[in-house]
PDB file of C-alpha atoms in Angstrom:
ATOM      1  CA  MET A 790       0.005   0.027   0.017  1.00  0.00           C
ATOM      2  CA  LEU A 791       1.382   3.391  -1.026  1.00  0.00           C
ATOM      3  CA  ASP A 792       2.183   5.694   1.901  1.00  0.00           C
ATOM      4  CA  ASN A 793       1.290   9.294   0.843  1.00  0.00           C
ATOM      5  CA  ARG A 794       2.281  10.831   4.208  1.00  0.00           C
ATOM      6  CA  ARG A 795       4.655  13.798   3.938  1.00  0.00           C
ATOM      7  CA  VAL A 796       8.173  12.915   5.005  1.00  0.00           C
ATOM      8  CA  TYR A 797       9.939  15.377   7.310  1.00  0.00           C
ATOM      9  CA  ARG A 798      13.539  15.141   8.520  1.00  0.00           C
ATOM     10  CA  MET A 799      13.727  15.384  12.245  1.00  0.00           C
ATOM     11  CA  SER A 800      16.524  17.917  11.732  1.00  0.00           C
ATOM     12  CA  GLU A 801      14.037  20.249  10.050  1.00  0.00           C
ATOM     13  CA  ALA A 802      11.090  19.587  12.410  1.00  0.00           C
ATOM     14  CA  GLY A 803      11.819  22.750  14.429  1.00  0.00           C
ATOM     15  CA  SER A 804      12.128  25.062  11.425  1.00  0.00           C
ATOM     16  CA  CYS A 805       9.825  28.041  10.961  1.00  0.00           C
ATOM     17  CA  PRO A 806       6.351  26.742   9.931  1.00  0.00           C
ATOM     18  CA  ARG A 807       6.009  29.542   7.299  1.00  0.00           C
ATOM     19  CA  VAL A 808       9.220  28.263   5.619  1.00  0.00           C
ATOM     20  CA  LEU A 809       8.076  24.614   5.846  1.00  0.00           C
ATOM     21  CA  SER A 810       4.708  25.416   4.273  1.00  0.00           C
ATOM     22  CA  ALA A 811       6.357  27.506   1.517  1.00  0.00           C
ATOM     23  CA  LEU A 812       8.509  24.484   0.585  1.00  0.00           C
ATOM     24  CA  ARG A 813       5.421  22.175   0.673  1.00  0.00           C
ATOM     25  CA  LEU A 814       3.695  24.573  -1.686  1.00  0.00           C
ATOM     26  CA  GLY A 815       6.467  24.300  -4.284  1.00  0.00           C
ATOM     27  CA  ASN A 816       8.774  27.128  -3.497  1.00  0.00           C
ATOM     28  CA  GLU A 817      12.383  26.141  -4.244  1.00  0.00           C
ATOM     29  CA  PRO A 818      14.907  26.432  -1.372  1.00  0.00           C
ATOM     30  CA  VAL A 819      17.933  28.514  -1.824  1.00  0.00           C
ATOM     31  CA  PRO A 820      20.738  26.115  -2.927  1.00  0.00           C
ATOM     32  CA  GLU A 821      23.521  25.686  -0.309  1.00  0.00           C
ATOM     33  CA  SER A 822      26.680  27.569  -1.186  1.00  0.00           C
ATOM     34  CA  GLU A 823      30.063  25.886  -1.421  1.00  0.00           C
ATOM     35  CA  SER A 824      31.080  27.501   1.842  1.00  0.00           C
ATOM     36  CA  GLN A 825      27.933  26.071   3.574  1.00  0.00           C
ATOM     37  CA  LEU A 826      28.692  22.607   2.214  1.00  0.00           C
ATOM     38  CA  ARG A 827      32.321  22.854   3.352  1.00  0.00           C
ATOM     39  CA  LEU A 828      31.152  23.933   6.739  1.00  0.00           C
ATOM     40  CA  LEU A 829      28.730  20.909   6.990  1.00  0.00           C
ATOM     41  CA  GLU A 830      31.505  18.545   5.946  1.00  0.00           C
ATOM     42  CA  HIS A 831      33.831  20.172   8.537  1.00  0.00           C
ATOM     43  CA  ALA A 832      31.213  19.801  11.297  1.00  0.00           C
ATOM     44  CA  THR A 833      30.567  16.144  10.370  1.00  0.00           C
ATOM     45  CA  LYS A 834      34.331  15.350  10.710  1.00  0.00           C
ATOM     46  CA  HIS A 835      34.336  17.104  14.111  1.00  0.00           C
ATOM     47  CA  GLU A 836      31.323  15.050  15.227  1.00  0.00           C
ATOM     48  CA  ARG A 837      33.251  11.858  14.427  1.00  0.00           C
ATOM     49  CA  LEU A 838      36.155  13.226  16.415  1.00  0.00           C
ATOM     50  CA  VAL A 839      33.850  13.784  19.379  1.00  0.00           C
ATOM     51  CA  ALA A 840      32.669  10.231  19.218  1.00  0.00           C
ATOM     52  CA  GLU A 841      36.272   8.991  19.113  1.00  0.00           C
ATOM     53  CA  THR A 842      37.230  11.284  22.015  1.00  0.00           C
ATOM     54  CA  LEU A 843      34.332   9.851  24.089  1.00  0.00           C
ATOM     55  CA  GLU A 844      35.503   6.338  23.305  1.00  0.00           C
ATOM     56  CA  ASP A 845      39.042   7.361  24.389  1.00  0.00           C
ATOM     57  CA  GLU A 846      37.522   8.568  27.680  1.00  0.00           C
ATOM     58  CA  GLY A 847      36.150   5.071  28.286  1.00  0.00           C
ATOM     59  CA  TYR A 848      32.504   5.443  27.027  1.00  0.00           C
ATOM     60  CA  GLU A 849      31.120   2.597  24.984  1.00  0.00           C
ATOM     61  CA  ILE A 850      29.534   3.870  21.706  1.00  0.00           C
ATOM     62  CA  GLN A 851      27.646   2.091  18.921  1.00  0.00           C
ATOM     63  CA  ARG A 852      27.893   3.828  15.541  1.00  0.00           C
ATOM     64  CA  GLU A 853      26.765   3.094  12.001  1.00  0.00           C
ATOM     65  CA  GLU A 854      28.570   4.889   9.129  1.00  0.00           C
ATOM     66  CA  LEU A 855      26.001   4.279   6.386  1.00  0.00           C
ATOM     67  CA  CYS A 856      22.201   3.998   6.852  1.00  0.00           C
ATOM     68  CA  ILE A 857      21.023   0.663   5.473  1.00  0.00           C
ATOM     69  CA  GLU A 858      17.354   1.750   5.470  1.00  0.00           C
ATOM     70  CA  CYS A 859      18.147   4.821   3.336  1.00  0.00           C
ATOM     71  CA  MET A 860      20.276   2.728   0.951  1.00  0.00           C
ATOM     72  CA  ARG A 861      17.158   0.756   0.080  1.00  0.00           C
ATOM     73  CA  GLU A 862      15.627   4.044  -1.089  1.00  0.00           C
ATOM     74  CA  ASN A 863      18.784   5.024  -3.035  1.00  0.00           C
ATOM     75  CA  ILE A 864      19.607   7.743  -0.431  1.00  0.00           C
ATOM     76  CA  ASP A 865      23.148   8.095   0.967  1.00  0.00           C
ATOM     77  CA  ARG A 866      22.870   9.034   4.686  1.00  0.00           C
ATOM     78  CA  ASN A 867      25.102   8.336   7.627  1.00  0.00           C
ATOM     79  CA  GLY A 868      23.853   7.340  11.053  1.00  0.00           C
ATOM     80  CA  ILE A 869      21.439   5.032  12.789  1.00  0.00           C
ATOM     81  CA  HIS A 870      18.020   5.164  11.179  1.00  0.00           C
ATOM     82  CA  THR A 871      15.001   6.020  13.395  1.00  0.00           C
ATOM     83  CA  GLU A 872      11.513   6.983  12.380  1.00  0.00           C
ATOM     84  CA  PHE A 873       7.788   7.151  13.356  1.00  0.00           C
ATOM     85  CA  THR A 874       4.603   8.064  11.724  1.00  0.00           C
ATOM     86  CA  THR A 875       1.391   9.977  12.568  1.00  0.00           C
ATOM     87  CA  PRO A 876      -1.901  10.016  10.545  1.00  0.00           C
ATOM     88  CA  LEU A 877      -0.476  12.919   8.468  1.00  0.00           C
ATOM     89  CA  ILE A 878       3.327  12.745   8.424  1.00  0.00           C
ATOM     90  CA  ARG A 879       6.348  10.506   8.600  1.00  0.00           C
ATOM     91  CA  LEU A 880       9.347  11.726  10.600  1.00  0.00           C
ATOM     92  CA  VAL A 881      12.735  10.344   9.776  1.00  0.00           C
ATOM     93  CA  GLY A 882      16.127  10.947  11.479  1.00  0.00           C
ATOM     94  CA  HIS A 883      19.561   9.527  11.940  1.00  0.00           C
ATOM     95  CA  LEU A 884      21.150   9.147  15.285  1.00  0.00           C
ATOM     96  CA  ASP A 885      24.887   9.877  15.603  1.00  0.00           C
ATOM     97  CA  GLY A 886      25.093   6.734  17.759  1.00  0.00           C
ATOM     98  CA  ARG A 887      24.046   4.996  20.955  1.00  0.00           C
ATOM     99  CA  ILE A 888      26.025   5.224  24.207  1.00  0.00           C
ATOM    100  CA  GLU A 889      26.137   2.760  27.103  1.00  0.00           C
ATOM    101  CA  ALA A 890      24.784   4.206  30.381  1.00  0.00           C
ATOM    102  CA  ASP A 891      25.457   3.160  33.952  1.00  0.00           C
ATOM    103  CA  ASP A 892      22.659   0.560  33.750  1.00  0.00           C
ATOM    104  CA  LYS A 893      24.601  -1.156  30.891  1.00  0.00           C
ATOM    105  CA  ARG A 894      21.873  -0.281  28.361  1.00  0.00           C
ATOM    106  CA  PHE A 895      22.448   1.714  25.218  1.00  0.00           C
ATOM    107  CA  TYR A 896      20.656   5.092  24.648  1.00  0.00           C
ATOM    108  CA  PRO A 897      20.399   7.547  21.755  1.00  0.00           C
ATOM    109  CA  LEU A 898      23.411   9.821  21.379  1.00  0.00           C
ATOM    110  CA  GLU A 899      23.365  13.125  19.518  1.00  0.00           C
ATOM    111  CA  ILE A 900      26.547  15.097  18.837  1.00  0.00           C
ATOM    112  CA  LYS A 901      26.921  18.679  17.774  1.00  0.00           C
ATOM    113  CA  SER A 902      30.085  20.614  16.887  1.00  0.00           C
ATOM    114  CA  LEU A 903      29.840  24.366  17.166  1.00  0.00           C
ATOM    115  CA  GLY A 904      32.020  27.437  16.588  1.00  0.00           C
ATOM    116  CA  ARG A 905      33.207  29.307  19.606  1.00  0.00           C
ATOM    117  CA  PHE A 906      30.466  31.983  19.915  1.00  0.00           C
ATOM    118  CA  THR A 907      27.606  29.565  19.235  1.00  0.00           C
ATOM    119  CA  PHE A 908      29.084  27.111  21.689  1.00  0.00           C
ATOM    120  CA  ASP A 909      29.361  29.817  24.393  1.00  0.00           C
ATOM    121  CA  LYS A 910      25.717  30.703  23.747  1.00  0.00           C
ATOM    122  CA  PHE A 911      24.630  27.097  24.078  1.00  0.00           C
ATOM    123  CA  LYS A 912      26.725  26.728  27.205  1.00  0.00           C
ATOM    124  CA  ARG A 913      24.809  29.736  28.814  1.00  0.00           C
ATOM    125  CA  GLU A 914      21.341  29.060  27.539  1.00  0.00           C
ATOM    126  CA  LYS A 915      21.216  25.388  26.525  1.00  0.00           C
ATOM    127  CA  PHE A 916      18.197  24.512  24.283  1.00  0.00           C
ATOM    128  CA  ASP A 917      16.196  27.649  25.152  1.00  0.00           C
ATOM    129  CA  SER A 918      17.903  29.498  22.380  1.00  0.00           C
ATOM    130  CA  PHE A 919      18.176  26.576  20.040  1.00  0.00           C
ATOM    131  CA  PRO A 920      14.580  25.470  19.221  1.00  0.00           C
ATOM    132  CA  GLU A 921      15.633  23.514  16.123  1.00  0.00           C
ATOM    133  CA  TYR A 922      18.038  21.403  18.176  1.00  0.00           C
ATOM    134  CA  ALA A 923      15.440  20.848  20.891  1.00  0.00           C
ATOM    135  CA  SER A 924      12.786  19.845  18.398  1.00  0.00           C
ATOM    136  CA  GLN A 925      15.121  17.421  16.641  1.00  0.00           C
ATOM    137  CA  GLU A 926      16.162  15.793  20.003  1.00  0.00           C
ATOM    138  CA  ALA A 927      12.549  15.526  21.154  1.00  0.00           C
ATOM    139  CA  CYS A 928      11.693  13.631  17.973  1.00  0.00           C
ATOM    140  CA  TYR A 929      14.664  11.347  18.352  1.00  0.00           C
ATOM    141  CA  LEU A 930      13.717  10.427  21.926  1.00  0.00           C
ATOM    142  CA  LYS A 931      10.035   9.850  20.936  1.00  0.00           C
ATOM    143  CA  SER A 932      11.074   7.656  18.046  1.00  0.00           C
ATOM    144  CA  GLU A 933      13.363   5.603  20.268  1.00  0.00           C
ATOM    145  CA  ASN A 934      10.973   5.729  23.227  1.00  0.00           C
ATOM    146  CA  SER A 935      13.924   6.386  25.404  1.00  0.00           C
ATOM    147  CA  PRO A 936      15.824   9.106  27.295  1.00  0.00           C
ATOM    148  CA  GLY A 937      19.066  10.021  25.650  1.00  0.00           C
ATOM    149  CA  PHE A 938      22.430  11.796  25.756  1.00  0.00           C
ATOM    150  CA  TYR A 939      23.611  14.935  24.068  1.00  0.00           C
ATOM    151  CA  VAL A 940      27.214  16.154  23.514  1.00  0.00           C
ATOM    152  CA  VAL A 941      28.275  19.587  22.213  1.00  0.00           C
ATOM    153  CA  MET A 942      31.850  20.346  21.396  1.00  0.00           C
ATOM    154  CA  SER A 943      33.578  23.644  20.660  1.00  0.00           C
ATOM    155  CA  ARG A 944      35.435  23.308  17.412  1.00  0.00           C
ATOM    156  CA  ASP A 945      37.862  26.047  18.615  1.00  0.00           C
ATOM    157  CA  THR A 946      38.823  24.799  22.050  1.00  0.00           C
ATOM    158  CA  GLY A 947      37.690  21.154  22.188  1.00  0.00           C
ATOM    159  CA  GLU A 948      35.601  21.859  25.292  1.00  0.00           C
ATOM    160  CA  MET A 949      32.620  19.543  25.571  1.00  0.00           C
ATOM    161  CA  ILE A 950      29.174  19.877  27.213  1.00  0.00           C
ATOM    162  CA  LYS A 951      27.687  16.472  28.151  1.00  0.00           C
ATOM    163  CA  LEU A 952      23.991  16.365  28.875  1.00  0.00           C
ATOM    164  CA  ALA A 953      21.488  13.630  29.884  1.00  0.00           C
ATOM    165  CA  ILE A 954      18.079  14.305  28.355  1.00  0.00           C
ATOM    166  CA  PRO A 955      14.995  12.813  30.164  1.00  0.00           C
ATOM    167  CA  LEU A 956      11.885  11.518  28.429  1.00  0.00           C
ATOM    168  CA  ASP A 957       8.536  11.524  30.330  1.00  0.00           C
ATOM    169  CA  GLY A 958      10.414  11.821  33.620  1.00  0.00           C
ATOM    170  CA  LYS A 959      12.691   8.952  32.896  1.00  0.00           C
ATOM    171  CA  VAL A 960      16.452   9.658  33.028  1.00  0.00           C
ATOM    172  CA  ALA A 961      19.443   7.491  32.017  1.00  0.00           C
ATOM    173  CA  GLU A 962      22.405   8.145  34.261  1.00  0.00           C
ATOM    174  CA  LEU A 963      25.998   8.291  33.083  1.00  0.00           C
ATOM    175  CA  LYS A 964      29.042   9.655  34.832  1.00  0.00           C
ATOM    176  CA  GLY A 965      30.044  13.029  33.540  1.00  0.00           C
ATOM    177  CA  PHE A 966      26.652  13.901  32.096  1.00  0.00           C
ATOM    178  CA  ASP A 967      24.433  16.585  33.581  1.00  0.00           C
ATOM    179  CA  LEU A 968      20.654  16.520  33.549  1.00  0.00           C
ATOM    180  CA  CYS A 969      18.998  18.949  31.049  1.00  0.00           C
ATOM    181  CA  LYS A 970      15.276  19.080  30.187  1.00  0.00           C
ATOM    182  CA  LEU A 971      14.102  20.044  26.738  1.00  0.00           C
ATOM    183  CA  PRO A 972      11.888  23.148  26.446  1.00  0.00           C
ATOM    184  CA  ILE A 973       9.528  21.423  24.012  1.00  0.00           C
ATOM    185  CA  THR A 974       7.937  17.985  23.607  1.00  0.00           C
ATOM    186  CA  ALA A 975       7.670  15.834  20.536  1.00  0.00           C
ATOM    187  CA  ASP A 976       3.894  16.116  20.685  1.00  0.00           C
ATOM    188  CA  GLU A 977       4.208  19.880  20.454  1.00  0.00           C
ATOM    189  CA  VAL A 978       6.488  19.522  17.402  1.00  0.00           C
ATOM    190  CA  ILE A 979       4.061  17.092  15.771  1.00  0.00           C
ATOM    191  CA  ASP A 980       1.077  19.504  16.415  1.00  0.00           C
ATOM    192  CA  ARG A 981       2.993  22.265  14.678  1.00  0.00           C
ATOM    193  CA  LEU A 982       3.800  20.073  11.696  1.00  0.00           C
ATOM    194  CA  HIS A 983       0.184  18.905  11.457  1.00  0.00           C
ATOM    195  CA  LEU A 984      -0.902  22.529  11.236  1.00  0.00           C
ATOM    196  CA  VAL A 985       1.545  23.059   8.431  1.00  0.00           C
ATOM    197  CA  GLU A 986       0.034  20.145   6.545  1.00  0.00           C
ATOM    198  CA  LEU A 987      -3.505  21.401   7.099  1.00  0.00           C
ATOM    199  CA  ASP A 988      -2.503  24.888   5.836  1.00  0.00           C
ATOM    200  CA  VAL A 989      -0.933  23.337   2.802  1.00  0.00           C
ATOM    201  CA  GLN A 990      -4.140  21.432   2.035  1.00  0.00           C
ATOM    202  CA  GLU A 991      -5.775  24.841   1.918  1.00  0.00           C
ATOM    203  CA  GLU A 992      -2.930  26.178  -0.229  1.00  0.00           C
ATOM    204  CA  LYS A 993      -1.943  28.815   2.239  1.00  0.00           C
ATOM    205  CA  LEU A 994       1.248  29.701   4.114  1.00  0.00           C
ATOM    206  CA  SER A 995       1.436  28.931   7.812  1.00  0.00           C
ATOM    207  CA  LEU A 996       2.144  31.623  10.351  1.00  0.00           C
ATOM    208  CA  GLY A 997       5.796  32.227  10.921  1.00  0.00           C
ATOM    209  CA  THR A 998       7.559  31.590  14.283  1.00  0.00           C
ATOM    210  CA  TYR A 999       7.346  35.213  15.259  1.00  0.00           C
ATOM    211  CA  ASP A1000       3.987  36.108  13.685  1.00  0.00           C
ATOM    212  CA  GLU A1001       1.191  37.240  16.006  1.00  0.00           C
TER     213      GLU A1001
END
């Protein structure tokens, strides 16, 4: 049976609803520049370095270089495939890995590598100033039905922030990781995406993030 549900990447789930609806209505996105592509490649290399550094510190990490599920759809993506569906949409994401916690179970691991000033802002304000990161992580945890872990590294200094992210009050404990709650739930993310889909059915743009 053909699944006609709209596919959203979990990494874009927290984007401005107006932008998402514009894309759904056929507006072409601005192509990524060469400098943006180089920056993405640079960040990906640093994220691998973070995983290797964590392993050197004694953490046990499971990683998958190439997504087998996406290969079946002729898509080249790295990471551990995770997804879930709702009546209107399909949300697809790729975990950077899974990390073993104190209870000897493996939990979702997300890694970000940031420039100095963005890292300093995240260090001060955590997810409150990074709604796209929060939305992505909320979707990952819902998809895995599990709390998880989040590591942010400064590309300039190598400093790392290690966070344990709860889900529905459940927390996985791991030495060196501090508790940090997300400012948004996956259900709130899903509700926003459903509104985008309903607006698109009426061929209209959704309200933007800062619209009244």
